[in-house]
Short mmCIF file of C-alpha atoms in Angstrom, two decimals:
data_model
loop_
_atom_site.label_atom_id
_atom_site.label_comp_id
_atom_site.label_asym_id
_atom_site.label_seq_id
_atom_site.Cartn_x
_atom_site.Cartn_y
_atom_site.Cartn_z
CA MET A 1 0.04 0.00 0.01
CA SER A 2 1.34 3.46 -0.88
CA THR A 3 2.13 5.68 2.24
CA TRP A 4 2.29 9.48 2.60
CA GLN A 5 4.87 10.81 5.32
CA GLY A 6 5.34 7.12 6.25
CA ARG A 7 1.54 6.50 7.12
CA GLU A 8 -0.77 4.28 5.39
CA ILE A 9 -3.84 6.11 6.92
CA VAL A 10 -4.08 9.67 7.42
CA ASP A 11 -7.29 10.86 8.93
CA LEU A 12 -7.32 14.62 8.13
CA LEU A 13 -9.00 15.96 11.14
CA THR A 14 -7.28 13.74 13.55
CA ASP A 15 -3.97 13.66 12.31
CA ILE A 16 -3.39 17.10 10.79
CA ILE A 17 -5.90 19.77 11.37
CA ASP A 18 -5.39 21.61 14.68
CA ARG A 19 -1.67 20.60 14.90
CA GLU A 20 0.92 23.23 15.12
CA ILE A 21 2.84 24.20 12.23
CA VAL A 22 6.67 24.71 12.89
CA ASP A 23 9.48 25.94 10.65
CA PRO A 24 12.81 23.74 10.56
CA GLU A 25 14.07 25.06 13.61
CA GLY A 26 10.86 24.21 15.58
CA VAL A 27 9.44 27.71 15.77
CA PRO A 28 5.71 27.70 15.83
CA LEU A 29 3.87 29.49 13.14
CA GLY A 30 0.19 28.74 13.71
CA ARG A 31 -2.23 25.79 13.73
CA VAL A 32 -3.61 23.91 10.60
CA ASP A 33 -6.94 25.36 10.55
CA ASP A 34 -8.34 23.84 7.49
CA LEU A 35 -7.22 22.01 4.25
CA GLU A 36 -7.78 22.86 0.60
CA LEU A 37 -9.00 19.94 -1.52
CA ARG A 38 -8.98 19.77 -5.27
CA SER A 39 -10.85 17.40 -7.66
CA ARG A 40 -8.38 15.42 -9.88
CA ASP A 41 -9.00 14.49 -13.43
CA ASP A 42 -9.48 10.89 -12.46
CA GLY A 43 -12.41 11.85 -9.99
CA ARG A 44 -10.34 11.54 -6.87
CA THR A 45 -9.93 14.30 -4.38
CA GLU A 46 -6.49 15.35 -3.10
CA VAL A 47 -5.32 17.74 -0.15
CA VAL A 48 -3.20 20.45 -2.01
CA ALA A 49 -2.51 23.01 0.97
CA LEU A 50 -2.67 23.59 4.50
CA LEU A 51 -4.72 26.98 5.48
CA THR A 52 -3.77 28.52 8.67
CA GLY A 53 -5.32 31.98 10.21
CA THR A 54 -8.58 32.94 11.96
CA VAL A 55 -10.40 33.29 8.68
CA ALA A 56 -9.63 29.65 7.69
CA LEU A 57 -10.86 28.50 11.25
CA GLU A 58 -14.02 30.49 11.03
CA PRO A 59 -16.03 27.67 9.38
CA ARG A 60 -15.58 25.53 12.46
CA LEU A 61 -16.25 28.12 15.16
CA PRO A 62 -19.55 28.54 16.99
CA ARG A 63 -21.30 31.89 16.27
CA TRP A 64 -20.38 33.36 19.88
CA ALA A 65 -16.96 32.56 19.31
CA LEU A 66 -16.62 34.17 15.81
CA THR A 67 -17.64 37.78 17.36
CA LEU A 68 -14.80 37.55 19.66
CA ILE A 69 -12.32 36.39 17.23
CA ARG A 70 -13.42 38.95 14.94
CA ALA A 71 -13.24 41.73 17.46
CA SER A 72 -9.71 40.67 18.46
CA ALA A 73 -8.48 40.42 14.93
CA ARG A 74 -9.51 44.06 14.19
CA LEU A 75 -7.32 45.13 17.27
CA THR A 76 -4.51 43.84 15.38
CA GLY A 77 -5.41 45.41 11.88
CA GLY A 78 -6.86 42.11 10.53
CA PRO A 79 -8.52 39.88 9.94
CA ASP A 80 -6.29 38.82 7.23
CA ASP A 81 -6.85 36.39 4.40
CA PRO A 82 -5.85 32.55 5.36
CA ARG A 83 -2.16 31.90 4.78
CA ARG A 84 -1.69 28.70 2.35
CA ILE A 85 0.87 26.36 2.61
CA PRO A 86 1.46 23.70 -0.17
CA ILE A 87 1.32 20.16 0.73
CA GLU A 88 4.67 19.59 -0.77
CA ALA A 89 6.16 21.87 1.80
CA ILE A 90 5.41 19.47 4.55
CA THR A 91 8.47 17.77 5.59
CA LYS A 92 7.22 15.68 8.62
CA VAL A 93 4.19 15.05 10.42
CA ASP A 94 4.04 13.99 14.24
CA THR A 95 2.62 15.76 17.06
CA VAL A 96 3.56 18.90 14.90
CA VAL A 97 3.49 19.46 11.04
CA SER A 98 7.04 20.60 9.89
CA ILE A 99 7.55 22.47 6.69
CA THR A 100 10.35 23.79 4.77
CA ALA A 101 12.15 27.25 5.46
CA ALA A 102 10.71 28.71 2.36
CA ALA A 103 7.13 27.83 3.12
CA ALA A 104 7.69 29.08 6.75
CA ALA A 105 9.00 32.59 5.41
CA ALA A 106 5.95 32.63 3.03
CA ALA A 107 3.49 31.73 5.73
CA ALA A 108 4.45 34.43 8.28
CA SER A 109 1.65 35.77 10.03
CA PRO A 110 0.84 39.47 8.87
CA SER A 111 -1.12 40.27 12.16
CA GLU A 112 1.89 39.03 14.28
CA GLU A 113 4.22 41.27 12.33
CA ARG A 114 2.04 44.31 12.60
CA LEU A 115 1.78 43.50 16.47
CA LYS A 116 5.62 43.44 16.75
CA ARG A 117 5.94 46.73 14.66
CA LYS A 118 3.13 48.67 16.21
CA ILE A 119 3.23 47.31 19.66
CA ILE A 120 5.81 45.13 20.76
CA GLY A 121 8.67 47.18 19.08
CA ARG A 122 7.76 50.37 20.80
CA ILE A 123 8.42 48.79 24.34
CA PRO A 124 11.68 49.95 25.67
CA GLY A 125 14.23 47.11 25.50
CA ALA A 126 12.17 45.20 22.69
CA ASP A 127 14.90 45.51 20.27
CA HIS A 128 17.52 43.39 22.16
CA ALA A 129 18.83 46.41 23.81
CA SER A 130 20.39 44.31 26.58
CA GLU A 131 22.64 42.63 24.23
CA MET B 1 -13.36 22.67 -1.69
CA ARG B 2 -12.24 22.86 1.98
CA ALA B 3 -12.23 19.92 4.62
CA SER B 4 -14.20 22.21 6.85
CA GLU B 5 -17.20 22.13 4.36
CA LEU B 6 -17.55 18.25 4.78
CA ILE B 7 -16.41 17.76 8.50
CA GLY B 8 -19.58 17.84 10.49
CA ALA B 9 -21.83 17.74 7.57
CA PRO B 10 -25.02 15.65 7.86
CA VAL B 11 -24.90 12.23 6.19
CA LEU B 12 -28.15 11.15 4.60
CA ASP B 13 -29.09 7.44 4.09
CA THR B 14 -30.25 5.97 0.59
CA ASP B 15 -33.91 6.75 1.88
CA GLY B 16 -33.07 10.40 2.43
CA THR B 17 -33.26 10.11 6.44
CA ARG B 18 -30.47 11.68 8.02
CA CYS B 19 -28.51 8.99 9.54
CA SER B 20 -25.02 10.24 10.91
CA TYR B 21 -22.30 12.98 10.46
CA VAL B 22 -18.84 13.16 8.95
CA ILE B 23 -16.38 12.77 11.66
CA ASP B 24 -13.13 12.80 9.53
CA LEU B 25 -11.89 12.47 6.16
CA ARG B 26 -9.76 9.33 5.63
CA ALA B 27 -6.90 9.85 3.12
CA GLY B 28 -3.69 7.91 1.90
CA GLY B 29 -0.54 8.30 -0.30
CA ASP B 30 -0.73 7.99 -4.15
CA ASP B 31 2.52 8.50 -5.64
CA GLY B 32 3.45 11.40 -3.27
CA ASP B 33 0.12 12.93 -3.41
CA LEU B 34 -2.46 12.74 -0.26
CA VAL B 35 -5.59 11.59 -1.77
CA VAL B 36 -8.85 11.35 0.22
CA ASP B 37 -10.05 7.57 0.11
CA GLY B 38 -13.42 8.03 2.07
CA LEU B 39 -15.35 9.58 4.92
CA VAL B 40 -15.48 8.28 8.66
CA ILE B 41 -19.05 8.78 9.55
CA GLY B 42 -20.92 8.26 12.86
CA ARG B 43 -24.00 8.86 14.86
CA HIS B 44 -22.36 11.26 17.15
CA HIS B 45 -20.09 14.34 16.57
CA TRP B 46 -17.30 12.78 18.73
CA ARG B 47 -13.88 13.25 17.21
CA MET B 48 -11.49 10.17 16.82
CA PHE B 49 -8.54 10.12 19.08
CA GLY B 50 -5.87 8.43 16.81
CA TYR B 51 -5.92 5.02 18.63
CA GLU B 52 -8.25 4.14 15.87
CA HIS B 53 -5.04 3.47 13.60
CA ARG B 54 -3.52 -0.02 13.66
CA GLU B 55 -0.02 1.54 14.13
CA GLU B 56 -0.91 3.64 17.09
CA GLU B 57 -1.73 1.25 19.77
CA GLY B 58 -2.85 2.88 22.85
CA PRO B 59 -3.38 1.55 26.52
CA ALA B 60 -5.78 -1.38 26.26
CA LEU B 61 -8.27 0.34 28.43
CA MET B 62 -8.32 3.36 26.52
CA ARG B 63 -8.68 1.27 23.43
CA ARG B 64 -11.73 -0.58 24.66
CA ILE B 65 -13.35 2.97 25.70
CA ILE B 66 -12.82 4.55 22.42
CA GLU B 67 -14.08 1.24 20.60
CA MET B 68 -17.30 1.38 22.51
CA LEU B 69 -17.62 5.09 21.85
CA HIS B 70 -17.30 4.49 18.13
CA ARG B 71 -19.20 1.29 17.85
CA HIS B 72 -21.64 3.12 15.72
CA THR B 73 -18.75 4.63 13.53
CA ARG B 74 -18.64 3.63 10.13
CA TYR B 75 -16.36 3.99 6.89
CA VAL B 76 -17.79 5.02 3.58
CA PRO B 77 -15.33 4.85 0.46
CA TRP B 78 -15.20 7.66 -1.95
CA GLY B 79 -17.68 6.67 -4.74
CA ASP B 80 -20.10 5.18 -2.47
CA PHE B 81 -21.52 8.78 -1.58
CA GLU B 82 -22.17 12.11 -3.44
CA ILE B 83 -22.12 15.44 -1.90
CA ASP B 84 -25.31 17.31 -2.29
CA ASP B 85 -25.79 21.05 -1.06
CA ARG B 86 -23.37 20.48 2.10
CA ALA B 87 -24.89 17.19 2.97
CA VAL B 88 -23.41 13.71 2.01
CA ARG B 89 -25.95 11.33 0.35
CA LEU B 90 -24.97 7.46 0.90
CA ARG B 91 -25.28 5.46 -2.28
CA ARG B 92 -25.22 2.27 0.08
CA ASP B 93 -27.45 1.52 3.00
CA TRP B 94 -25.79 2.51 6.26
CA ASP B 95 -26.52 -0.85 7.54
CA ASP B 96 -24.27 -2.27 4.72
CA LEU B 97 -21.25 0.04 5.74
CA PRO B 98 -18.25 -1.90 7.47
CA PRO B 99 -17.65 -0.76 10.91
CA LEU B 100 -14.32 1.31 11.31
CA ARG B 101 -12.79 -1.44 13.57
CA SER B 102 -12.88 -4.09 10.83
CA LEU B 103 -10.70 -1.75 8.61
CA ARG B 104 -7.66 -2.58 11.20
CA GLU B 105 -7.99 -6.30 11.11
#
């Protein structure tokens, strides 16, 4: 039987969705909030990308949580479009989903970058002042 | 299509009555691609725990509890259902679908 990442069976919700995404150094980038699927010419359906970001998570959230999430996203200048990580960028799946350095750079969170620039960066000592 | 459009979707039996929900999408490798082979469907919205895989043997007691919780969980191969307006319509009767457990034996 053919395998994927060394597994014969991959249950998408159990094994991939909600797992943390990390770069090659183990730095967390977010969670797998959804998966993009595509119909192939042979009629089968394949997974083509991981989706991460609050907008990608919204379809699985209850209505009351959506209000809170959207309000907090607006505070950081969002909400942003889901970030898409091609399935080919996955290097390993265990308790976390590891991806390549190039994919990790492309999948950096815009809201996190804005938060660093606008708030964290203005805190005295935030720019490694002790070094 | 996104996985979230299927996960949690109601499943209709061949006579049109709602019989279960989509719990998970079961996939496998196909020449480097990750291809969906079928759906895991069940009477309840309970998620699976990972011990349902043969290669992930858990503590015996935990396995027994999970097997009991998922005794009404079934596997329906791609092609034995159609997706119809955010619902999954079975082409085979629910009673004819194999229990999830039998796939690991």
